[in-house]
């Protein structure tokens, strides 16, 4: 098969002014469909990536991403941390943590929250919340001071500001009295406000680790939970399995050595228990949007089939003459594959370029035409993924080139004697 000659003929057919105006019209819409489909797919996918990354930073940057829980308590939490960090380099650090579901009550209102107990000195360089707080609020969290840092939306709901006092009622440490169960409670002073720009601002509060343990009526010096900060929170499910297997292996070795198993018997939980449904919904929405936009490319591929079938009918005599000159069946197919492929490449390259340019300047374009998608002062996040663009390009090429096979095969079946009988 002479590919050079087939490419030359196909290129000439592609460049030539179409005698059939209707075929030209369909070809134009096929190229336009590929252009619009690829551009829209890149833009929407990049925006969805940006929204997902923003949610990951604003939500998973504040809540526990991966937590190691020991009912008996860690005998030496620093040794446990070193063992985990030595084998798992995707973990940036681990710190003692305590968590409880509580009610916070002010003079104006009452609200359910999740209260996290932390050591502020261990959180430096790890917690994103600390960098989103006002006036160094976390520095005021010292043992015995009973200070609390609230999310901005939570503070607005309670109608409190820095320096005011609120009551925290914990579901842990309930005492049963003749009048019924009495929750553990304590008054805290609002030390500061943080703002992550997500739903955690309305449902999260921070206090010192020892203060929270006292509120929960537990030993303030014992560590039952270790909170891990991950390089990528989406790696949490895999890391949870690996860490569980690591500690199970360690426990088995100690048991075989005759040591009593206890302190290192742990349970690993990750953020999916609390926010898995949210990110699953975002992922499903992203997949559905990609599927719907891919249908534009599929429709454009059908238009390529229609245009090439008309071209085959128009060029039947030319094909018959070429076959009488010795052009093989494979070479005839290559001629029309080249012609359809050039249309696909033209739409693909222009669509890819337009999609990338629009994505990089999407907020400027929206501002210029006066459209505010997320509200005044909010910018639309966009994150271009080279891998995702590569999948779009390869997938589009595969679909469009597959669409040329039937018309090319039809052209290759032309019988010269039949086609030239009346010429």
mmCIF file of C-alpha atoms in Angstrom:
data_model
loop_
_atom_site.group_PDB
_atom_site.id
_atom_site.type_symbol
_atom_site.label_atom_id
_atom_site.label_comp_id
_atom_site.label_asym_id
_atom_site.label_seq_id
_atom_site.Cartn_x
_atom_site.Cartn_y
_atom_site.Cartn_z
ATOM 1 C CA UNK A 1 0.000 0.000 0.000
ATOM 2 C CA UNK A 2 1.380 3.388 -1.069
ATOM 3 C CA UNK A 3 0.500 5.629 1.853
ATOM 4 C CA UNK A 4 2.235 8.662 0.352
ATOM 5 C CA UNK A 5 0.134 8.526 -2.807
ATOM 6 C CA UNK A 6 -3.084 7.876 -0.827
ATOM 7 C CA UNK A 7 -2.350 10.850 1.431
ATOM 8 C CA UNK A 8 -1.687 13.043 -1.606
ATOM 9 C CA UNK A 9 -4.995 12.123 -3.280
ATOM 10 C CA UNK A 10 -6.910 12.447 -0.021
ATOM 11 C CA UNK A 11 -5.349 15.849 0.642
ATOM 12 C CA UNK A 12 -6.269 17.025 -2.867
ATOM 13 C CA UNK A 13 -9.858 15.893 -2.375
ATOM 14 C CA UNK A 14 -9.956 17.645 1.006
ATOM 15 C CA UNK A 15 -8.624 20.945 -0.412
ATOM 16 C CA UNK A 16 -10.718 20.918 -3.587
ATOM 17 C CA UNK A 17 -13.888 23.012 -3.729
ATOM 18 C CA UNK A 18 -16.777 20.617 -3.304
ATOM 19 C CA UNK A 19 -19.034 20.245 -6.305
ATOM 20 C CA UNK A 20 -21.817 19.058 -4.021
ATOM 21 C CA UNK A 21 -22.873 22.073 -1.928
ATOM 22 C CA UNK A 22 -24.886 19.924 0.455
ATOM 23 C CA UNK A 23 -21.849 17.727 1.170
ATOM 24 C CA UNK A 24 -19.812 20.883 1.854
ATOM 25 C CA UNK A 25 -22.518 22.080 4.226
ATOM 26 C CA UNK A 26 -22.469 18.798 6.180
ATOM 27 C CA UNK A 27 -18.663 18.800 6.284
ATOM 28 C CA UNK A 28 -18.664 22.320 7.712
ATOM 29 C CA UNK A 29 -21.060 21.326 10.467
ATOM 30 C CA UNK A 30 -19.067 18.174 11.180
ATOM 31 C CA UNK A 31 -15.883 20.211 11.712
ATOM 32 C CA UNK A 32 -17.834 22.819 13.709
ATOM 33 C CA UNK A 33 -19.365 20.091 15.864
ATOM 34 C CA UNK A 34 -15.957 18.645 16.708
ATOM 35 C CA UNK A 35 -14.650 22.164 17.418
ATOM 36 C CA UNK A 36 -17.526 23.006 19.767
ATOM 37 C CA UNK A 37 -17.557 19.587 21.437
ATOM 38 C CA UNK A 38 -13.833 19.534 22.186
ATOM 39 C CA UNK A 39 -13.753 23.185 23.335
ATOM 40 C CA UNK A 40 -16.807 22.738 25.578
ATOM 41 C CA UNK A 41 -15.448 19.489 27.003
ATOM 42 C CA UNK A 42 -12.109 21.111 27.912
ATOM 43 C CA UNK A 43 -13.749 24.210 29.420
ATOM 44 C CA UNK A 44 -16.361 22.359 31.484
ATOM 45 C CA UNK A 45 -13.915 19.670 32.622
ATOM 46 C CA UNK A 46 -11.390 22.306 33.706
ATOM 47 C CA UNK A 47 -14.027 24.260 35.638
ATOM 48 C CA UNK A 48 -15.264 21.082 37.333
ATOM 49 C CA UNK A 49 -11.648 20.236 38.225
ATOM 50 C CA UNK A 50 -11.263 23.714 39.717
ATOM 51 C CA UNK A 51 -14.459 23.388 41.749
ATOM 52 C CA UNK A 52 -13.396 19.969 43.016
ATOM 53 C CA UNK A 53 -9.936 21.282 43.979
ATOM 54 C CA UNK A 54 -11.534 24.268 45.722
ATOM 55 C CA UNK A 55 -13.846 21.990 47.700
ATOM 56 C CA UNK A 56 -10.901 19.772 48.574
ATOM 57 C CA UNK A 57 -8.911 22.725 49.930
ATOM 58 C CA UNK A 58 -11.763 24.460 51.735
ATOM 59 C CA UNK A 59 -13.432 21.397 53.248
ATOM 60 C CA UNK A 60 -10.836 18.636 53.477
ATOM 61 C CA UNK A 61 -8.239 21.202 54.525
ATOM 62 C CA UNK A 62 -10.247 21.830 57.694
ATOM 63 C CA UNK A 63 -11.744 18.474 58.690
ATOM 64 C CA UNK A 64 -9.790 15.348 59.714
ATOM 65 C CA UNK A 65 -8.559 13.693 56.525
ATOM 66 C CA UNK A 66 -7.347 10.450 58.101
ATOM 67 C CA UNK A 67 -7.593 9.508 61.778
ATOM 68 C CA UNK A 68 -5.983 6.652 63.694
ATOM 69 C CA UNK A 69 -8.147 5.699 66.685
ATOM 70 C CA UNK A 70 -7.010 3.545 69.617
ATOM 71 C CA UNK A 71 -9.574 2.732 72.284
ATOM 72 C CA UNK A 72 -6.828 1.896 74.792
ATOM 73 C CA UNK A 73 -4.799 4.955 73.871
ATOM 74 C CA UNK A 74 -1.387 5.220 72.228
ATOM 75 C CA UNK A 75 1.376 4.318 74.699
ATOM 76 C CA UNK A 76 3.794 6.559 72.790
ATOM 77 C CA UNK A 77 2.055 8.571 70.099
ATOM 78 C CA UNK A 78 5.313 10.089 68.829
ATOM 79 C CA UNK A 79 6.790 6.621 68.238
ATOM 80 C CA UNK A 80 3.601 5.588 66.442
ATOM 81 C CA UNK A 81 3.813 8.724 64.297
ATOM 82 C CA UNK A 82 7.413 7.996 63.317
ATOM 83 C CA UNK A 83 6.544 4.422 62.363
ATOM 84 C CA UNK A 84 3.729 5.573 60.097
ATOM 85 C CA UNK A 85 5.658 8.457 58.512
ATOM 86 C CA UNK A 86 8.628 6.175 57.808
ATOM 87 C CA UNK A 87 6.550 3.931 55.548
ATOM 88 C CA UNK A 88 4.075 6.441 54.092
ATOM 89 C CA UNK A 89 5.694 9.485 52.510
ATOM 90 C CA UNK A 90 2.329 10.815 51.307
ATOM 91 C CA UNK A 91 1.562 11.822 54.901
ATOM 92 C CA UNK A 92 2.874 15.299 55.716
ATOM 93 C CA UNK A 93 2.497 14.946 59.472
ATOM 94 C CA UNK A 94 0.464 13.486 62.337
ATOM 95 C CA UNK A 95 -0.774 15.246 65.465
ATOM 96 C CA UNK A 96 -2.867 14.315 68.532
ATOM 97 C CA UNK A 97 -6.524 15.116 68.048
ATOM 98 C CA UNK A 98 -9.819 14.840 69.898
ATOM 99 C CA UNK A 99 -13.282 15.129 68.371
ATOM 100 C CA UNK A 100 -16.771 15.429 69.762
ATOM 101 C CA UNK A 101 -20.218 16.347 68.530
ATOM 102 C CA UNK A 102 -21.540 19.196 70.641
ATOM 103 C CA UNK A 103 -24.067 21.983 70.963
ATOM 104 C CA UNK A 104 -22.826 25.556 71.299
ATOM 105 C CA UNK A 105 -25.160 28.026 72.948
ATOM 106 C CA UNK A 106 -25.020 31.795 73.087
ATOM 107 C CA UNK A 107 -27.467 34.348 74.416
ATOM 108 C CA UNK A 108 -29.011 34.596 70.948
ATOM 109 C CA UNK A 109 -28.982 31.096 69.505
ATOM 110 C CA UNK A 110 -27.934 27.447 69.738
ATOM 111 C CA UNK A 111 -26.265 25.319 67.064
ATOM 112 C CA UNK A 112 -24.866 21.800 66.599
ATOM 113 C CA UNK A 113 -21.149 21.663 65.735
ATOM 114 C CA UNK A 114 -18.171 19.375 65.542
ATOM 115 C CA UNK A 115 -15.515 20.440 68.066
ATOM 116 C CA UNK A 116 -11.873 19.542 67.400
ATOM 117 C CA UNK A 117 -9.282 19.514 70.160
ATOM 118 C CA UNK A 118 -5.779 20.379 68.941
ATOM 119 C CA UNK A 119 -2.298 21.340 70.081
ATOM 120 C CA UNK A 120 -1.724 24.600 68.137
ATOM 121 C CA UNK A 121 2.067 24.211 68.284
ATOM 122 C CA UNK A 122 1.861 20.837 66.492
ATOM 123 C CA UNK A 123 -0.520 22.198 63.843
ATOM 124 C CA UNK A 124 1.919 24.831 62.551
ATOM 125 C CA UNK A 125 2.740 24.236 58.880
ATOM 126 C CA UNK A 126 0.084 21.527 58.566
ATOM 127 C CA UNK A 127 -3.343 23.072 59.187
ATOM 128 C CA UNK A 128 -4.816 25.291 56.480
ATOM 129 C CA UNK A 129 -7.349 26.642 58.977
ATOM 130 C CA UNK A 130 -4.627 28.429 60.927
ATOM 131 C CA UNK A 131 -3.671 30.409 57.820
ATOM 132 C CA UNK A 132 -7.338 31.370 57.320
ATOM 133 C CA UNK A 133 -7.883 32.705 60.848
ATOM 134 C CA UNK A 134 -7.948 36.329 61.966
ATOM 135 C CA UNK A 135 -5.427 37.995 64.314
ATOM 136 C CA UNK A 136 -3.591 34.819 65.313
ATOM 137 C CA UNK A 137 -6.643 33.318 66.973
ATOM 138 C CA UNK A 138 -5.101 29.873 67.513
ATOM 139 C CA UNK A 139 -2.253 31.279 69.605
ATOM 140 C CA UNK A 140 -4.810 31.915 72.380
ATOM 141 C CA UNK A 141 -5.621 28.207 72.676
ATOM 142 C CA UNK A 142 -3.692 27.257 75.804
ATOM 143 C CA UNK A 143 -4.484 24.469 78.294
ATOM 144 C CA UNK A 144 -6.886 25.533 81.008
ATOM 145 C CA UNK A 145 -7.845 28.807 79.309
ATOM 146 C CA UNK A 146 -11.022 27.353 77.739
ATOM 147 C CA UNK A 147 -10.771 29.451 74.603
ATOM 148 C CA UNK A 148 -12.593 28.512 71.387
ATOM 149 C CA UNK A 149 -12.124 29.448 67.722
ATOM 150 C CA UNK A 150 -15.329 29.490 65.641
ATOM 151 C CA UNK A 151 -16.038 29.450 61.930
ATOM 152 C CA UNK A 152 -17.249 32.784 60.582
ATOM 153 C CA UNK A 153 -20.726 31.530 59.655
ATOM 154 C CA UNK A 154 -21.089 29.801 63.024
ATOM 155 C CA UNK A 155 -20.167 33.016 64.846
ATOM 156 C CA UNK A 156 -22.764 34.912 62.799
ATOM 157 C CA UNK A 157 -25.409 32.282 63.565
ATOM 158 C CA UNK A 158 -24.700 32.523 67.295
ATOM 159 C CA UNK A 159 -24.432 36.312 67.125
ATOM 160 C CA UNK A 160 -21.115 36.415 68.995
ATOM 161 C CA UNK A 161 -17.780 38.138 68.473
ATOM 162 C CA UNK A 162 -14.274 37.793 69.903
ATOM 163 C CA UNK A 163 -14.201 38.056 73.697
ATOM 164 C CA UNK A 164 -17.763 36.896 74.305
ATOM 165 C CA UNK A 165 -18.584 33.690 76.137
ATOM 166 C CA UNK A 166 -20.597 30.727 74.910
ATOM 167 C CA UNK A 167 -21.626 27.425 76.451
ATOM 168 C CA UNK A 168 -20.444 24.138 74.918
ATOM 169 C CA UNK A 169 -22.432 20.958 75.678
ATOM 170 C CA UNK A 170 -20.728 17.710 74.704
ATOM 171 C CA UNK A 171 -22.446 14.442 73.900
ATOM 172 C CA UNK A 172 -19.433 12.621 75.384
ATOM 173 C CA UNK A 173 -19.023 12.441 79.154
ATOM 174 C CA UNK A 174 -22.746 12.344 79.906
ATOM 175 C CA UNK A 175 -23.519 11.882 83.607
ATOM 176 C CA UNK A 176 -26.697 10.060 84.623
ATOM 177 C CA UNK A 177 -28.565 11.655 87.494
ATOM 178 C CA UNK A 178 -31.975 11.026 89.112
ATOM 179 C CA UNK A 179 -33.334 13.620 86.696
ATOM 180 C CA UNK A 180 -31.910 11.786 83.673
ATOM 181 C CA UNK A 181 -28.747 12.113 81.564
ATOM 182 C CA UNK A 182 -26.871 15.395 82.007
ATOM 183 C CA UNK A 183 -24.439 16.357 79.219
ATOM 184 C CA UNK A 184 -20.978 17.594 80.035
ATOM 185 C CA UNK A 185 -20.848 21.372 79.602
ATOM 186 C CA UNK A 186 -18.480 24.267 80.031
ATOM 187 C CA UNK A 187 -18.331 27.969 79.185
ATOM 188 C CA UNK A 188 -15.709 28.959 76.597
ATOM 189 C CA UNK A 189 -14.474 32.394 75.525
ATOM 190 C CA UNK A 190 -14.412 33.137 71.803
ATOM 191 C CA UNK A 191 -10.702 33.644 71.007
ATOM 192 C CA UNK A 192 -11.035 34.218 67.277
ATOM 193 C CA UNK A 193 -12.711 33.519 63.959
ATOM 194 C CA UNK A 194 -11.602 31.513 60.916
ATOM 195 C CA UNK A 195 -13.060 31.487 57.408
ATOM 196 C CA UNK A 196 -12.504 28.718 54.855
ATOM 197 C CA UNK A 197 -15.301 29.829 52.520
ATOM 198 C CA UNK A 198 -17.171 26.523 52.739
ATOM 199 C CA UNK A 199 -19.788 24.742 54.814
ATOM 200 C CA UNK A 200 -17.245 23.971 57.556
ATOM 201 C CA UNK A 201 -17.453 27.637 58.589
ATOM 202 C CA UNK A 202 -20.916 26.878 59.975
ATOM 203 C CA UNK A 203 -20.208 23.515 61.577
ATOM 204 C CA UNK A 204 -16.712 23.495 63.033
ATOM 205 C CA UNK A 205 -14.977 24.862 66.141
ATOM 206 C CA UNK A 206 -11.481 24.457 67.611
ATOM 207 C CA UNK A 207 -10.374 24.312 71.251
ATOM 208 C CA UNK A 208 -7.192 23.191 73.002
ATOM 209 C CA UNK A 209 -6.766 19.414 73.136
ATOM 210 C CA UNK A 210 -6.607 19.183 76.938
ATOM 211 C CA UNK A 211 -9.610 21.481 77.398
ATOM 212 C CA UNK A 212 -11.728 19.304 75.116
ATOM 213 C CA UNK A 213 -10.603 16.108 76.831
ATOM 214 C CA UNK A 214 -11.648 17.593 80.183
ATOM 215 C CA UNK A 215 -15.006 18.568 78.689
ATOM 216 C CA UNK A 216 -15.409 14.963 77.514
ATOM 217 C CA UNK A 217 -14.428 13.784 81.033
ATOM 218 C CA UNK A 218 -11.386 11.929 79.778
ATOM 219 C CA UNK A 219 -7.706 11.932 80.742
ATOM 220 C CA UNK A 220 -6.307 15.183 79.233
ATOM 221 C CA UNK A 221 -2.823 13.683 78.812
ATOM 222 C CA UNK A 222 -3.892 10.493 77.059
ATOM 223 C CA UNK A 223 -3.930 10.327 73.246
ATOM 224 C CA UNK A 224 -6.622 8.169 71.654
ATOM 225 C CA UNK A 225 -6.676 9.778 68.203
ATOM 226 C CA UNK A 226 -3.911 10.737 65.802
ATOM 227 C CA UNK A 227 -4.918 13.031 62.950
ATOM 228 C CA UNK A 228 -2.924 12.650 59.718
ATOM 229 C CA UNK A 229 -2.401 15.440 57.189
ATOM 230 C CA UNK A 230 -2.071 14.091 53.637
ATOM 231 C CA UNK A 231 -0.372 15.499 50.561
ATOM 232 C CA UNK A 232 -3.535 14.552 48.644
ATOM 233 C CA UNK A 233 -6.683 13.909 50.733
ATOM 234 C CA UNK A 234 -8.061 11.741 47.914
ATOM 235 C CA UNK A 235 -5.350 9.174 48.765
ATOM 236 C CA UNK A 236 -7.009 8.601 52.149
ATOM 237 C CA UNK A 237 -8.875 5.345 51.254
ATOM 238 C CA UNK A 238 -5.705 3.650 49.978
ATOM 239 C CA UNK A 239 -3.593 4.907 52.879
ATOM 240 C CA UNK A 240 -6.237 3.749 55.365
ATOM 241 C CA UNK A 241 -5.960 0.186 54.047
ATOM 242 C CA UNK A 242 -2.161 0.285 54.035
ATOM 243 C CA UNK A 243 -1.908 1.646 57.596
ATOM 244 C CA UNK A 244 -4.439 -0.899 58.870
ATOM 245 C CA UNK A 245 -2.407 -3.694 57.273
ATOM 246 C CA UNK A 246 0.815 -2.238 58.724
ATOM 247 C CA UNK A 247 -0.520 -2.215 62.286
ATOM 248 C CA UNK A 248 -2.096 -5.644 61.874
ATOM 249 C CA UNK A 249 1.256 -7.051 60.775
ATOM 250 C CA UNK A 250 2.971 -5.341 63.707
ATOM 251 C CA UNK A 251 0.382 -6.745 66.131
ATOM 252 C CA UNK A 252 0.829 -10.269 64.722
ATOM 253 C CA UNK A 253 4.601 -10.051 65.125
ATOM 254 C CA UNK A 254 4.228 -8.947 68.745
ATOM 255 C CA UNK A 255 1.725 -11.707 69.404
ATOM 256 C CA UNK A 256 4.094 -14.313 67.949
ATOM 257 C CA UNK A 257 6.855 -12.902 70.114
ATOM 258 C CA UNK A 258 4.703 -13.483 73.197
ATOM 259 C CA UNK A 259 3.892 -9.835 73.830
ATOM 260 C CA UNK A 260 0.402 -8.727 74.809
ATOM 261 C CA UNK A 261 -1.521 -6.979 72.039
ATOM 262 C CA UNK A 262 -3.266 -3.807 73.114
ATOM 263 C CA UNK A 263 -1.951 -0.313 72.693
ATOM 264 C CA UNK A 264 -1.336 -0.620 68.976
ATOM 265 C CA UNK A 265 -4.748 -2.093 68.133
ATOM 266 C CA UNK A 266 -6.166 0.723 66.014
ATOM 267 C CA UNK A 267 -9.009 1.663 63.716
ATOM 268 C CA UNK A 268 -8.409 3.940 60.741
ATOM 269 C CA UNK A 269 -11.201 6.242 59.541
ATOM 270 C CA UNK A 270 -11.066 8.845 56.789
ATOM 271 C CA UNK A 271 -13.034 11.868 55.570
ATOM 272 C CA UNK A 272 -15.402 9.791 53.424
ATOM 273 C CA UNK A 273 -17.542 8.935 56.453
ATOM 274 C CA UNK A 274 -18.434 12.619 56.774
ATOM 275 C CA UNK A 275 -18.039 14.156 53.307
ATOM 276 C CA UNK A 276 -17.876 11.175 50.947
ATOM 277 C CA UNK A 277 -21.406 11.798 49.621
ATOM 278 C CA UNK A 278 -20.510 15.382 48.652
ATOM 279 C CA UNK A 279 -17.448 14.465 46.602
ATOM 280 C CA UNK A 280 -19.235 11.456 45.096
ATOM 281 C CA UNK A 281 -21.947 13.831 43.877
ATOM 282 C CA UNK A 282 -19.321 16.184 42.399
ATOM 283 C CA UNK A 283 -17.587 13.274 40.659
ATOM 284 C CA UNK A 284 -20.872 11.938 39.256
ATOM 285 C CA UNK A 285 -21.829 15.418 38.024
ATOM 286 C CA UNK A 286 -18.456 15.811 36.330
ATOM 287 C CA UNK A 287 -18.795 12.425 34.619
ATOM 288 C CA UNK A 288 -22.345 13.153 33.461
ATOM 289 C CA UNK A 289 -21.348 16.556 32.046
ATOM 290 C CA UNK A 290 -18.435 14.948 30.193
ATOM 291 C CA UNK A 291 -20.745 12.247 28.822
ATOM 292 C CA UNK A 292 -23.315 14.776 27.566
ATOM 293 C CA UNK A 293 -20.675 16.954 25.919
ATOM 294 C CA UNK A 294 -19.091 13.887 24.336
ATOM 295 C CA UNK A 295 -22.378 13.341 22.506
ATOM 296 C CA UNK A 296 -21.653 16.534 20.542
ATOM 297 C CA UNK A 297 -18.480 14.897 19.242
ATOM 298 C CA UNK A 298 -20.416 11.700 18.460
ATOM 299 C CA UNK A 299 -22.994 13.671 16.424
ATOM 300 C CA UNK A 300 -20.161 15.409 14.575
ATOM 301 C CA UNK A 301 -18.670 11.992 13.782
ATOM 302 C CA UNK A 302 -21.990 10.925 12.214
ATOM 303 C CA UNK A 303 -21.870 14.093 10.094
ATOM 304 C CA UNK A 304 -18.404 13.053 8.903
ATOM 305 C CA UNK A 305 -19.886 9.698 7.843
ATOM 306 C CA UNK A 306 -22.640 11.473 5.880
ATOM 307 C CA UNK A 307 -20.197 13.866 4.192
ATOM 308 C CA UNK A 308 -17.805 11.067 3.222
ATOM 309 C CA UNK A 309 -20.618 8.867 1.861
ATOM 310 C CA UNK A 310 -21.640 11.757 -0.410
ATOM 311 C CA UNK A 311 -18.009 12.215 -1.420
ATOM 312 C CA UNK A 312 -17.735 8.525 -2.269
ATOM 313 C CA UNK A 313 -20.809 8.772 -4.483
ATOM 314 C CA UNK A 314 -19.405 11.923 -6.117
ATOM 315 C CA UNK A 315 -15.976 10.347 -6.691
ATOM 316 C CA UNK A 316 -17.105 6.880 -7.785
ATOM 317 C CA UNK A 317 -15.765 7.369 -11.331
ATOM 318 C CA UNK A 318 -12.431 8.696 -10.009
ATOM 319 C CA UNK A 319 -12.071 5.701 -7.715
ATOM 320 C CA UNK A 320 -12.826 3.312 -10.576
ATOM 321 C CA UNK A 321 -10.173 4.938 -12.774
ATOM 322 C CA UNK A 322 -7.616 4.811 -9.937
ATOM 323 C CA UNK A 323 -8.349 1.131 -9.366
ATOM 324 C CA UNK A 324 -7.835 0.400 -13.070
ATOM 325 C CA UNK A 325 -4.431 2.086 -12.696
ATOM 326 C CA UNK A 326 -3.486 -0.411 -9.991
ATOM 327 C CA UNK A 327 -4.594 1.328 -6.769
ATOM 328 C CA UNK A 328 -5.231 -1.373 -4.168
ATOM 329 C CA UNK A 329 -8.308 -1.683 -1.963
ATOM 330 C CA UNK A 330 -6.305 -0.610 1.107
ATOM 331 C CA UNK A 331 -4.998 2.451 -0.732
ATOM 332 C CA UNK A 332 -8.522 3.485 -1.763
ATOM 333 C CA UNK A 333 -9.647 3.192 1.856
ATOM 334 C CA UNK A 334 -6.655 5.263 2.959
ATOM 335 C CA UNK A 335 -7.661 8.078 0.562
ATOM 336 C CA UNK A 336 -11.018 8.606 2.264
ATOM 337 C CA UNK A 337 -9.680 7.964 5.751
ATOM 338 C CA UNK A 338 -7.173 10.751 5.146
ATOM 339 C CA UNK A 339 -9.912 13.063 3.900
ATOM 340 C CA UNK A 340 -12.158 12.424 6.921
ATOM 341 C CA UNK A 341 -9.191 12.471 9.281
ATOM 342 C CA UNK A 342 -8.114 15.912 8.101
ATOM 343 C CA UNK A 343 -11.581 17.268 8.884
ATOM 344 C CA UNK A 344 -11.365 15.696 12.328
ATOM 345 C CA UNK A 345 -7.870 17.060 12.990
ATOM 346 C CA UNK A 346 -8.916 20.546 11.882
ATOM 347 C CA UNK A 347 -11.858 20.589 14.302
ATOM 348 C CA UNK A 348 -9.831 18.929 17.051
ATOM 349 C CA UNK A 349 -6.845 21.301 16.925
ATOM 350 C CA UNK A 350 -8.973 24.440 16.706
ATOM 351 C CA UNK A 351 -11.289 23.191 19.483
ATOM 352 C CA UNK A 352 -8.363 22.268 21.757
ATOM 353 C CA UNK A 353 -6.697 25.651 21.241
ATOM 354 C CA UNK A 354 -9.962 27.539 21.807
ATOM 355 C CA UNK A 355 -10.798 25.462 24.900
ATOM 356 C CA UNK A 356 -7.412 26.120 26.524
ATOM 357 C CA UNK A 357 -7.421 29.859 25.710
ATOM 358 C CA UNK A 358 -10.985 30.345 26.982
ATOM 359 C CA UNK A 359 -10.265 28.331 30.148
ATOM 360 C CA UNK A 360 -7.189 30.426 30.959
ATOM 361 C CA UNK A 361 -9.173 33.648 30.512
ATOM 362 C CA UNK A 362 -12.625 32.491 31.549
ATOM 363 C CA UNK A 363 -13.111 35.030 34.363
ATOM 364 C CA UNK A 364 -11.990 37.941 32.186
ATOM 365 C CA UNK A 365 -14.389 36.826 29.438
ATOM 366 C CA UNK A 366 -17.302 36.461 31.873
ATOM 367 C CA UNK A 367 -16.602 39.894 33.364
ATOM 368 C CA UNK A 368 -16.399 41.443 29.892
ATOM 369 C CA UNK A 369 -19.852 40.158 28.921
ATOM 370 C CA UNK A 370 -21.304 40.945 32.361
ATOM 371 C CA UNK A 371 -22.012 37.408 33.576
ATOM 372 C CA UNK A 372 -21.426 36.441 37.218
ATOM 373 C CA UNK A 373 -21.818 32.687 37.685
ATOM 374 C CA UNK A 374 -21.018 32.466 41.412
ATOM 375 C CA UNK A 375 -22.208 35.889 42.471
ATOM 376 C CA UNK A 376 -20.596 39.289 42.826
ATOM 377 C CA UNK A 377 -16.904 39.208 43.667
ATOM 378 C CA UNK A 378 -16.582 35.440 43.139
ATOM 379 C CA UNK A 379 -14.289 34.025 40.469
ATOM 380 C CA UNK A 380 -14.869 30.757 38.673
ATOM 381 C CA UNK A 381 -12.069 28.298 39.489
ATOM 382 C CA UNK A 382 -10.505 26.441 36.574
ATOM 383 C CA UNK A 383 -7.741 23.851 36.577
ATOM 384 C CA UNK A 384 -6.404 22.488 33.287
ATOM 385 C CA UNK A 385 -5.362 18.835 33.430
ATOM 386 C CA UNK A 386 -2.879 17.812 30.728
ATOM 387 C CA UNK A 387 -3.842 14.172 31.206
ATOM 388 C CA UNK A 388 -7.530 14.980 30.782
ATOM 389 C CA UNK A 389 -6.870 16.982 27.609
ATOM 390 C CA UNK A 390 -4.812 14.068 26.299
ATOM 391 C CA UNK A 391 -7.735 11.689 26.893
ATOM 392 C CA UNK A 392 -10.117 14.096 25.117
ATOM 393 C CA UNK A 393 -7.775 14.422 22.109
ATOM 394 C CA UNK A 394 -7.117 10.680 21.793
ATOM 395 C CA UNK A 395 -10.786 9.807 22.325
ATOM 396 C CA UNK A 396 -11.934 12.310 19.697
ATOM 397 C CA UNK A 397 -9.389 11.050 17.172
ATOM 398 C CA UNK A 398 -10.466 7.457 17.787
ATOM 399 C CA UNK A 399 -14.185 8.215 17.368
ATOM 400 C CA UNK A 400 -13.766 10.369 14.266
ATOM 401 C CA UNK A 401 -11.314 8.038 12.534
ATOM 402 C CA UNK A 402 -13.588 5.077 13.293
ATOM 403 C CA UNK A 403 -16.408 7.039 11.620
ATOM 404 C CA UNK A 404 -14.416 7.160 8.350
ATOM 405 C CA UNK A 405 -14.049 3.384 8.083
ATOM 406 C CA UNK A 406 -17.496 2.601 6.665
ATOM 407 C CA UNK A 407 -17.426 5.224 3.856
ATOM 408 C CA UNK A 408 -13.834 4.243 3.043
ATOM 409 C CA UNK A 409 -14.786 0.571 2.872
ATOM 410 C CA UNK A 410 -17.751 1.449 0.626
ATOM 411 C CA UNK A 411 -15.390 3.290 -1.738
ATOM 412 C CA UNK A 412 -12.961 0.372 -1.762
ATOM 413 C CA UNK A 413 -15.746 -2.017 -2.923
ATOM 414 C CA UNK A 414 -16.366 -0.031 -6.127
ATOM 415 C CA UNK A 415 -16.079 -2.286 -9.181
ATOM 416 C CA UNK A 416 -14.348 -0.426 -12.052
ATOM 417 C CA UNK A 417 -16.232 -2.303 -14.781
ATOM 418 C CA UNK A 418 -19.612 -1.454 -13.244
ATOM 419 C CA UNK A 419 -18.730 2.150 -12.449
ATOM 420 C CA UNK A 420 -17.283 2.914 -15.942
ATOM 421 C CA UNK A 421 -19.893 1.016 -17.964
ATOM 422 C CA UNK A 422 -21.704 4.136 -19.121
ATOM 423 C CA UNK A 423 -18.748 6.551 -19.127
#
